XYZ file of C-alpha atoms in Angstrom:
549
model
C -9.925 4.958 -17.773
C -12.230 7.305 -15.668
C -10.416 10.279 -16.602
C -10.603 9.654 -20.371
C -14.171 8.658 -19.812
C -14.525 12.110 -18.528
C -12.958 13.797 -21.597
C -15.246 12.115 -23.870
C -18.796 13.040 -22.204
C -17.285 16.561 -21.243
C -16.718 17.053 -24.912
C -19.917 15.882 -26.214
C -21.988 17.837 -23.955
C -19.760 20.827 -25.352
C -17.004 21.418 -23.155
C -13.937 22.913 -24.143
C -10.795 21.002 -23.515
C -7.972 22.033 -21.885
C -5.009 20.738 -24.624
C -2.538 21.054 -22.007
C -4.123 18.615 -19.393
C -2.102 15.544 -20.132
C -5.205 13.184 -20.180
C -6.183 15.213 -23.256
C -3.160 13.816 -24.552
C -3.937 10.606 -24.022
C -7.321 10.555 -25.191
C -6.051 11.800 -28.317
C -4.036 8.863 -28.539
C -6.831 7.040 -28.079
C -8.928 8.927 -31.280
C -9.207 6.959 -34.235
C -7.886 3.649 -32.953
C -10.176 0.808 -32.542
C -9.866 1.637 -28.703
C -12.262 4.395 -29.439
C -14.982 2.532 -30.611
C -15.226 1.525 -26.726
C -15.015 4.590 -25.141
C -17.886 6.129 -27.392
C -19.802 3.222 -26.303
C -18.882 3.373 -22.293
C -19.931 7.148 -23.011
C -23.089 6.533 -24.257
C -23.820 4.359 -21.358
C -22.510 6.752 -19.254
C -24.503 9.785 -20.260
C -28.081 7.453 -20.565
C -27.561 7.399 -16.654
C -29.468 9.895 -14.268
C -27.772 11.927 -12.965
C -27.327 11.034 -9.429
C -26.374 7.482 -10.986
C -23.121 8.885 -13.139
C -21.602 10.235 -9.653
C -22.074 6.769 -8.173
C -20.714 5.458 -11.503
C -17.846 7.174 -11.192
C -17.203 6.496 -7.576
C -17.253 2.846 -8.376
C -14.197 3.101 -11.659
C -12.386 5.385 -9.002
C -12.463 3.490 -6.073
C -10.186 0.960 -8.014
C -7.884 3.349 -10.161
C -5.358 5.567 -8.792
C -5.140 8.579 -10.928
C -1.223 9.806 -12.113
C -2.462 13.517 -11.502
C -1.447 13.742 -7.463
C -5.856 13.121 -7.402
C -7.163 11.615 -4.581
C -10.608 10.333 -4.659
C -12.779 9.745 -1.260
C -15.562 7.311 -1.717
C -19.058 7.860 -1.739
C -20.232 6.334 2.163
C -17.108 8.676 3.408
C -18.221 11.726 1.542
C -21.706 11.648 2.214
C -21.012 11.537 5.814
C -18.658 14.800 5.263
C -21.086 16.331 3.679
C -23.810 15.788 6.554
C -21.473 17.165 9.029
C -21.889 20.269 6.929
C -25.530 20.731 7.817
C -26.924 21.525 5.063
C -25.165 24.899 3.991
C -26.214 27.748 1.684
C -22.111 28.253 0.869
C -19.290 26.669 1.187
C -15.764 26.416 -0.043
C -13.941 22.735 0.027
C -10.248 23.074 -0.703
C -8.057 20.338 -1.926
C -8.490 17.320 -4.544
C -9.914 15.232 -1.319
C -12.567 17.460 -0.935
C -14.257 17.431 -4.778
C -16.775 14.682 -3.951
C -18.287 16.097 -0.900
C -17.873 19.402 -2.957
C -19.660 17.597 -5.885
C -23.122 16.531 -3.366
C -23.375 19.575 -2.042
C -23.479 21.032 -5.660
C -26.006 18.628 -6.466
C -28.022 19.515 -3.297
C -28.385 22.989 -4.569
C -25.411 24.453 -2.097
C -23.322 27.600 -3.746
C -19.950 26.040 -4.087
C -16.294 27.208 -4.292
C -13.684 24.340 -5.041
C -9.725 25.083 -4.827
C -6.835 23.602 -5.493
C -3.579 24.688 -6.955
C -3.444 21.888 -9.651
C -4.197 22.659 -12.617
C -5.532 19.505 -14.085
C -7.142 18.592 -10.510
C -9.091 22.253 -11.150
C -9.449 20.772 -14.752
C -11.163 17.234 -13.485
C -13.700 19.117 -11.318
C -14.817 21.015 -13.995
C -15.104 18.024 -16.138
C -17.148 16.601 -13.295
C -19.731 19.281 -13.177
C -20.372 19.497 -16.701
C -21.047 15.711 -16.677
C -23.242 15.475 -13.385
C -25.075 19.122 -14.910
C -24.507 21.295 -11.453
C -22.669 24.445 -11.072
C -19.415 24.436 -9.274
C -16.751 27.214 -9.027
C -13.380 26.238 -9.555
C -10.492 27.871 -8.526
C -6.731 27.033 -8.942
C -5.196 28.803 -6.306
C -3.519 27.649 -3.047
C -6.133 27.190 -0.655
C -3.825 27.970 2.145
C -3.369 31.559 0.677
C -6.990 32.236 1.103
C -7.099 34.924 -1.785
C -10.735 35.377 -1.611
C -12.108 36.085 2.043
C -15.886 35.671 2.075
C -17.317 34.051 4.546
C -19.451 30.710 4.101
C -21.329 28.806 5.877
C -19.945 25.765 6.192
C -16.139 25.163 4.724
C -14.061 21.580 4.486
C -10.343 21.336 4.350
C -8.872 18.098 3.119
C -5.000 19.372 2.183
C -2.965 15.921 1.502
C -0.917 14.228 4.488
C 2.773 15.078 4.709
C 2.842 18.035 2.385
C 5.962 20.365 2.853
C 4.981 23.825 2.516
C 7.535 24.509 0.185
C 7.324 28.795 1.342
C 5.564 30.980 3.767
C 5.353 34.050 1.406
C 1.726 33.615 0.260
C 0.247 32.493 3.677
C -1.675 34.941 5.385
C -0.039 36.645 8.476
C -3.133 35.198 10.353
C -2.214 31.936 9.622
C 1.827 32.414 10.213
C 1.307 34.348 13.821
C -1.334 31.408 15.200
C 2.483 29.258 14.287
C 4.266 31.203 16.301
C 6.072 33.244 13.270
C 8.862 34.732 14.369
C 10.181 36.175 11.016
C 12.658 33.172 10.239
C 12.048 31.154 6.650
C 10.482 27.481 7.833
C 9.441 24.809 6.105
C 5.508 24.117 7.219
C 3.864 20.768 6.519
C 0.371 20.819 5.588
C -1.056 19.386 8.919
C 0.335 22.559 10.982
C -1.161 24.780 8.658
C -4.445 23.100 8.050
C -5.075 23.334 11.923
C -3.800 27.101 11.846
C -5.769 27.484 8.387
C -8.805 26.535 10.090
C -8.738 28.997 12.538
C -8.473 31.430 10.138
C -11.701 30.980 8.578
C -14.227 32.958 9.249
C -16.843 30.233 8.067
C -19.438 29.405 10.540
C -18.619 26.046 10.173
C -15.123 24.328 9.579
C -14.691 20.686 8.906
C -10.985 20.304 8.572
C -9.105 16.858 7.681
C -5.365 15.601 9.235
C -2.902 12.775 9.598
C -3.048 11.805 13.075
C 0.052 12.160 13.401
C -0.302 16.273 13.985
C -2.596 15.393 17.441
C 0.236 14.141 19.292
C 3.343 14.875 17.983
C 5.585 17.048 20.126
C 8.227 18.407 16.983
C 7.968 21.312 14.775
C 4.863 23.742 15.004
C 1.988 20.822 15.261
C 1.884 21.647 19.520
C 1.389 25.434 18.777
C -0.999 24.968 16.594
C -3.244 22.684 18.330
C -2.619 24.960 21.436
C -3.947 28.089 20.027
C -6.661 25.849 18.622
C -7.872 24.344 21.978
C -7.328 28.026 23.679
C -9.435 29.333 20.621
C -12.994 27.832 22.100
C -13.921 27.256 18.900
C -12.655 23.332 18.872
C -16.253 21.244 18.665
C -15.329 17.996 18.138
C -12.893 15.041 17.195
C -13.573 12.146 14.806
C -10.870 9.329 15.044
C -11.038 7.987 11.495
C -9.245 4.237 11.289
C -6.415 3.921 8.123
C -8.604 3.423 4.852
C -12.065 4.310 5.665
C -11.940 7.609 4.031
C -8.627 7.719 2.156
C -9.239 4.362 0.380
C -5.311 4.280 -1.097
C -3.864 4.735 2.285
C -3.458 3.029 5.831
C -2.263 5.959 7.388
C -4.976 6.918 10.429
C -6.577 10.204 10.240
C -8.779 12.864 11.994
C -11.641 14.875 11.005
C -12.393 18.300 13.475
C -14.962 20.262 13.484
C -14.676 23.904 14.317
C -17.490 26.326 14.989
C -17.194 30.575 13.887
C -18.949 30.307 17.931
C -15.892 31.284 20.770
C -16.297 29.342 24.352
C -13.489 28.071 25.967
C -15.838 26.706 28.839
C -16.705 24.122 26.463
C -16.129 20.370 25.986
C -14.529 18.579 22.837
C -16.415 15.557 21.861
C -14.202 12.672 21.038
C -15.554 9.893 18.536
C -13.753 6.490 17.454
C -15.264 6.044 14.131
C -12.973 2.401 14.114
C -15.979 1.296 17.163
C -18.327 -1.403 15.647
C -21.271 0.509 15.784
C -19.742 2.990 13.426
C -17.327 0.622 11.157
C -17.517 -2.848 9.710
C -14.549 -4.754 7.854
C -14.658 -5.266 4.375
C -13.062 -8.390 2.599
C -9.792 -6.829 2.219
C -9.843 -6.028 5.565
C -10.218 -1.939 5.022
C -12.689 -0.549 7.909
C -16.018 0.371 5.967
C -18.303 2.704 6.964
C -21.332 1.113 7.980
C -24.464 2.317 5.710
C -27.052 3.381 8.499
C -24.558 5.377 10.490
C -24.623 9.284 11.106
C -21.516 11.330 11.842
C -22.992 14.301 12.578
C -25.739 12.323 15.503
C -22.504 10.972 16.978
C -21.074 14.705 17.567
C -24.794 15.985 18.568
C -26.286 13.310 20.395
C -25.643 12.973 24.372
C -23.321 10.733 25.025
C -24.142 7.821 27.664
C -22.026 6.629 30.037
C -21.958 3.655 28.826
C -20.530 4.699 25.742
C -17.284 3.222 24.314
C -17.481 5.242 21.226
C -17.469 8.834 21.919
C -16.484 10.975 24.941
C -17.167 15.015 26.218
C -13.637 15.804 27.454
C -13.325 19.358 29.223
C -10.489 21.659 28.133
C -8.793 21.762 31.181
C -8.362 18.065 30.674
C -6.892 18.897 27.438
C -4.352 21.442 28.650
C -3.519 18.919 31.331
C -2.597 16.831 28.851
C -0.546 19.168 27.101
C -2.550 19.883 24.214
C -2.286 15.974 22.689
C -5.647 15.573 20.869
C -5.217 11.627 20.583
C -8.491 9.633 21.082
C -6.428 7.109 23.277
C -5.750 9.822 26.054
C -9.136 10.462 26.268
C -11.433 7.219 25.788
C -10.064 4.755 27.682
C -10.544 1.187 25.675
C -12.412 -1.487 28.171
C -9.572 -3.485 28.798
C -7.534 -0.373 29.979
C -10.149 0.467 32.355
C -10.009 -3.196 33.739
C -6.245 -2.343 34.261
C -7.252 0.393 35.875
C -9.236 -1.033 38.066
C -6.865 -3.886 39.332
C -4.332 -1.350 40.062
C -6.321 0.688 42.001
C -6.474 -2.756 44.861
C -2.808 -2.714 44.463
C 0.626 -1.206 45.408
C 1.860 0.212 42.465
C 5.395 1.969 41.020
C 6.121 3.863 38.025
C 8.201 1.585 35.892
C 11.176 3.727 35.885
C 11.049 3.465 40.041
C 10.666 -0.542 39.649
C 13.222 -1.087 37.188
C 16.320 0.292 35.888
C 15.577 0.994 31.737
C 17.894 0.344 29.171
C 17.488 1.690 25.963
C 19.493 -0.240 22.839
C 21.260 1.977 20.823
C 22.231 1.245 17.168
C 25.353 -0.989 16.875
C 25.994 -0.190 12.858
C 26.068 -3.346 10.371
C 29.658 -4.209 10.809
C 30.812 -7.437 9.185
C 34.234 -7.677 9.072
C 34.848 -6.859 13.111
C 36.748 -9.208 15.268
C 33.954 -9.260 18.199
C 30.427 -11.162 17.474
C 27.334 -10.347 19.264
C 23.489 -11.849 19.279
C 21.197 -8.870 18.918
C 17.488 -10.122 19.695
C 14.603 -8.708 17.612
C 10.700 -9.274 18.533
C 10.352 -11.886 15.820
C 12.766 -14.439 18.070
C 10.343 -14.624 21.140
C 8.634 -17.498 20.668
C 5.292 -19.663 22.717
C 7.617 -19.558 26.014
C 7.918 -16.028 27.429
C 11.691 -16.995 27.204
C 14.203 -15.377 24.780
C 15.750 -17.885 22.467
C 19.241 -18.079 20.978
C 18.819 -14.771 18.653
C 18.924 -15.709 15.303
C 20.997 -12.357 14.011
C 24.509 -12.229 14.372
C 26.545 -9.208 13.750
C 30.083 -8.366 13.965
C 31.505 -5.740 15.493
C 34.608 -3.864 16.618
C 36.164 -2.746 19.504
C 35.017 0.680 19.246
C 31.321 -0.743 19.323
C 31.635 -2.730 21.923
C 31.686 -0.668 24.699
C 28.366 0.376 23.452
C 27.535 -3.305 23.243
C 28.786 -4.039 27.090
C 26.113 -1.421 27.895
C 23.490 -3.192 26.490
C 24.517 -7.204 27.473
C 21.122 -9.191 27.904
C 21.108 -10.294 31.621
C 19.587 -13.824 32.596
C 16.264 -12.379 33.975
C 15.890 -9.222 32.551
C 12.670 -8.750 29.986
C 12.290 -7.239 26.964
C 9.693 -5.365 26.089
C 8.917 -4.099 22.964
C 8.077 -0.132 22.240
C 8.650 -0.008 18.455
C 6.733 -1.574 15.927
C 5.060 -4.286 17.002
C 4.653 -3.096 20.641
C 3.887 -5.046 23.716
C 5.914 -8.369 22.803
C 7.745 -9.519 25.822
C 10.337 -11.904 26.777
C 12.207 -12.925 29.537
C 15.875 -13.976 28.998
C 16.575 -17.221 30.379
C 19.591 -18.534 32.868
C 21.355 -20.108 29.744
C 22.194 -16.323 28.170
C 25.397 -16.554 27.126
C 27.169 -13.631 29.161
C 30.884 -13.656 29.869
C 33.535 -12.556 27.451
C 33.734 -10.145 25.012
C 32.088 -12.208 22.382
C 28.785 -14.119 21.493
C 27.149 -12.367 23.601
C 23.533 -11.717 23.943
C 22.276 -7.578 22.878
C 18.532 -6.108 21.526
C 17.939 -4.899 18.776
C 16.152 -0.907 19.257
C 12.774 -2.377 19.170
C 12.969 -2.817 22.278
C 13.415 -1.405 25.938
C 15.385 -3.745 28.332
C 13.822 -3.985 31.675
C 16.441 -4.763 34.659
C 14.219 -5.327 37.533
C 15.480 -3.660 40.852
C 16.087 -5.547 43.715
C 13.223 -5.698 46.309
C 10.309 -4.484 43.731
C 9.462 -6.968 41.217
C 10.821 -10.062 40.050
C 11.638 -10.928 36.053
C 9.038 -13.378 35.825
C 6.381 -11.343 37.926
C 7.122 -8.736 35.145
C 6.860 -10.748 31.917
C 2.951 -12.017 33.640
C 2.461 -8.724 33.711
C 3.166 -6.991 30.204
C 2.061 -10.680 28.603
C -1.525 -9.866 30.065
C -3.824 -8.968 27.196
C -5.365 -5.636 29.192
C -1.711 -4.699 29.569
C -0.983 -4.857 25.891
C -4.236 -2.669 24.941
C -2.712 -0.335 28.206
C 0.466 -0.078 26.566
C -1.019 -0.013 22.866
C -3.083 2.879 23.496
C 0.056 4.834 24.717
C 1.671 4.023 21.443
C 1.682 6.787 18.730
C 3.031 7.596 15.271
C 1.571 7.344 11.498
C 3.381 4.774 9.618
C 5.655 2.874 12.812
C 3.867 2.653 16.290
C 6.235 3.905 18.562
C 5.793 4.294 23.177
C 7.552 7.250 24.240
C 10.081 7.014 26.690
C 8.083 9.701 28.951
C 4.793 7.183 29.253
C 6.840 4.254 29.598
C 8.583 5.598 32.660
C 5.267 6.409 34.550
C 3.525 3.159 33.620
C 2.116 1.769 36.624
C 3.280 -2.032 37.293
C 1.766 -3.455 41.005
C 4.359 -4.359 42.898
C 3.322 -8.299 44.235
C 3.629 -9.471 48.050
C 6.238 -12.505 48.511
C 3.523 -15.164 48.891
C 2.374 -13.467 45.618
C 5.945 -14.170 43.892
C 6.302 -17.753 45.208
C 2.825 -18.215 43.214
C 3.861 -16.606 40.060
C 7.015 -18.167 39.806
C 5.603 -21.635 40.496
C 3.014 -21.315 38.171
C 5.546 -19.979 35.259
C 7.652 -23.131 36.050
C 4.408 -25.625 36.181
C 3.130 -23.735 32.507
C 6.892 -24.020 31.712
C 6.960 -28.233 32.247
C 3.768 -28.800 30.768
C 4.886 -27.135 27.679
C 7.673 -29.431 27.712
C 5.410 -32.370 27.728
C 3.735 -30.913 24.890
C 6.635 -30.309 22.635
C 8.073 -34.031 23.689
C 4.309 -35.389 22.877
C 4.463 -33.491 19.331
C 7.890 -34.618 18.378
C 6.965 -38.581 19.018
C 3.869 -37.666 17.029
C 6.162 -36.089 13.994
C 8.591 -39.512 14.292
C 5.851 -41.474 13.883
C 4.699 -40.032 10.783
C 8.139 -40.124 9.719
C 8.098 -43.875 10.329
C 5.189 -44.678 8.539
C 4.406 -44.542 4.203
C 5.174 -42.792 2.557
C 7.786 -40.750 4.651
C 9.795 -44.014 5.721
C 10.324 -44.690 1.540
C 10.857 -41.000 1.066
C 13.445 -40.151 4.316
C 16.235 -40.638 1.680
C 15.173 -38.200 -1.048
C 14.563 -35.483 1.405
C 18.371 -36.166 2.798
């Protein structure tokens, strides 16, 4: 146990404990049993370590325990590079749990620091901490958001935790509440909104501030204001796109880090970074992006960028604005497949899906099983090697209040379905054999997807399922996708995706070659079943064909 590790060296080097921090509790458990005799020992070992060696010993226990306390530990690659983007301050204050371990190297780099957080025993650990790696740190359990103390610092880093609800506006500064558009009614705040408003607020010379990235793009709630008056602010330096468990080693949720200078110049461009490109991440046995070891964070938002680059991009602010605001990497540095896409379509006629076909959007049909009507509602896990829709495996019942809702959302042989939830860009086309008369067995989708019912004279069913099958298309519509635990394409950017809109000889060719592809595959399957008969014929299946029965 790190924590009770901690205890034990804080107390022999002549701390006094805090008897109400629960992990005092349990290391007094712990006193006198046999258990003990271990934990003197691990302290021993412990304290025999430099100094520089007991952080990274730590980092190592923590990076595979998750502490009870609401602590959340950021590993040693992730806060060193935090830390660098701090350049080397004289000051600084780091607020929240995330931030103790950058908070903890600049200590140890001679840096004047102030740590907050409102936890108690978080405030309790860091203090801990410093006694054991011998550096002064000031701790302070307050709310960082409330900014009680308003010196100024050089550089200041702002890691609140993801999805917090500001449970009341009272002890935020007014600062903070008017860049949120306070207009005097009780709110609840999460801790995204704030932390970009928060930022702004500092009068730090430097701000490294950490979100979800879920607060660059969402459209609800005070997120837009805030990242408004933070563009219109000029003080906006850069973005770094940070992939789901590169920093935050317990979560998968994506996140941003931005960088705010004390400098105002709206004339100036944001740099954009994608810290998930290769030169900047590598994967890691379980498949978590790591941070590659001879990387520098701060070089990627200083450097120029080339044109070559796929990593990082200089976007100006009127781009931004034009964009309404949306700080996502994927509106700004366009993935080389989408800018093959772009590229074909430039040769090409081209509509606006909306203007090529009419979309249908599934609504929720309930989970009805006594009604007297049954439907087939498809899901993206029935499309199979084809393109075509198969029989969908769910079956619900319904009744006849939900089927006129139903009626409105009848599969039609050659519309396509398209997913924009969840695992988006799967596409299918439904086939002749859809079942579609009566008021029963019919064939429905599920709301993963988006049915597409092409218009007549623009683009054929077939033509359209080429199209969205295409691997560039799928990073195209990908890229459009957006939300922090379930990707989801907004109707808005669906509507104005650009599809090219294929001459007749161009149709005749796509269509032929869907039903050539479409007969070999046949052959396959009929080659693969005589192959599976044959094995069945032969020992020991033959002997065996009864005890499977």
């Amino acid at each position: 146990m790190p924590e009770a590790l901690l205890i034990e060296a804080s107390q022999s080097l002549g701390m006094q404990q805090d008897t109400s921090d629960p992990r005092f509790t349990a290391w007094e458990n712990v006193f006198g049993t046999e258990a003990y005799r271990s934990l003197k020992e691990a302290r021993s070992l412990f304290l025999s370590l430099p100094v520089p060696e007991r952080l990274s010993a730590f980092d190592e226990m923590m990076s595979i325990y998750r502490s009870d306390t609401g602590f959340s530990w950021i590993g040693h690659q992730a806060a060193k590079r935090i830390v660098e983007l701090a350049d080397d301050p004289d000051a600084a204050r780091c607020a929240f749990a995330s931030s103790l371990h950058p908070a903890l190297l600049l200590a140890m780099n001679g840096t004047s620091v102030r740590f907050e957080d409102i936890n108690h025993d978080v405030c309790n650990l860091a203090r801990m901490m410093a006694v054991v790696l011998e550096v002064h740190l000031q701790v302070v359990p307050a709310d960082p958001f409330a900014r009680i103390d308003e010196e100024t610092n050089d550089a200041e880093i702002i890691m609140a935790p993801f999805g917090y609800k500001i449970p009341s506006t009272s002890d935020l500064p007014k600062k903070t509440l008017e860049i949120l558009g306070d207009d005097g009614r009780s709110r609840r705040l999460s801790s995204e909104a704030v932390a970009l408003a928060d930022a702004q607020v500092s009068t730090s010379k430097l701000v490294i501030v950490s979100v979800a990235d879920g607060a660059m793009f969402r459209g609800v709630g005070v997120e837009p204001i805030a990242r408004e008056a933070l563009v219109e602010s000029g003080r906006l330096r850069a973005i770094l796109a940070v992939p789901g468990g590169m920093i935050f080693q317990n979560t998968g949720v994506a996140s941003d880090i931005l960088i705010l200078s004390s400098e105002w110049d709206t004339k100036l461009k944001v740099r954009f970074v994608d810290l998930s490109a290769p030169r900047f991440a590598g994967k890691t046995v379980r498949g978590r992006p790591e941070i590659k070891s001879d990387t520098s964070w701060l070089k990627a938002i200083v450097a120029p960028v080339l044109e070559s680059s796929a990593s990082a991009m200089d976007v100006p602010i009127s781009d931004i604005r034009a964009k309404d605001y949306i700080l996502s990497l994927d509106r700004y540095l366009v993935p080389p497949a989408v800018a093959d896409l772009e590229c074909f379509l430039s040769e090409r006629d081209t509509l606006p899906l909306h203007e090529a076909v009419e979309l249908i959007r599934p609504l929720s049909l309930g989970q009805g099983d006594d009604g007297d009507f049954k439907i087939r509602e498809a899901s993206p896990a029935d499309i199979g090697e084809r393109g075509y829709l198969p029989l969908p495996k769910k079956e619900i019942s319904i009744e006849r209040a939900q089927l006129r809702k139903a009626r409105n959302q009848r599969l039609m042989p050659g519309d396509v379905l398209l997913s924009v939830k969840g695992t988006v860009g799967s596409v299918a086309l439904v086939p002749e054999e859809a079942s579609v008369d009566g008021e029963s067995h019919f064939w429905t989708a599920g709301q993963s997807f988006m049915i597409l019912r092409p218009k007549q004279g623009r683009i054929s069913g077939i033509a359209l399922l080429e199209y969205f099958s295409n691997p560039s298309v799928k990073t195209a519509l990908r890229s459009l996708a957006a939300g922090a635990a379930i990707q989801t394409i907004s109707i808005k950017d669906l509507k104005e995706f650009r599809v090219p809109v294929p001459s007749t000889e161009e149709e005749d060719e796509i269509e032929a070659a869907f039903r050539d592809r479409q007969a070999r595959l046949a052959e396959v399957r009929t080659i693969l079943k005589g192959i599976e008969q044959a094995r069945d014929a032969s020992w020991p299946h033959r002997e065996l064909q009864g005890a499977q029965a």
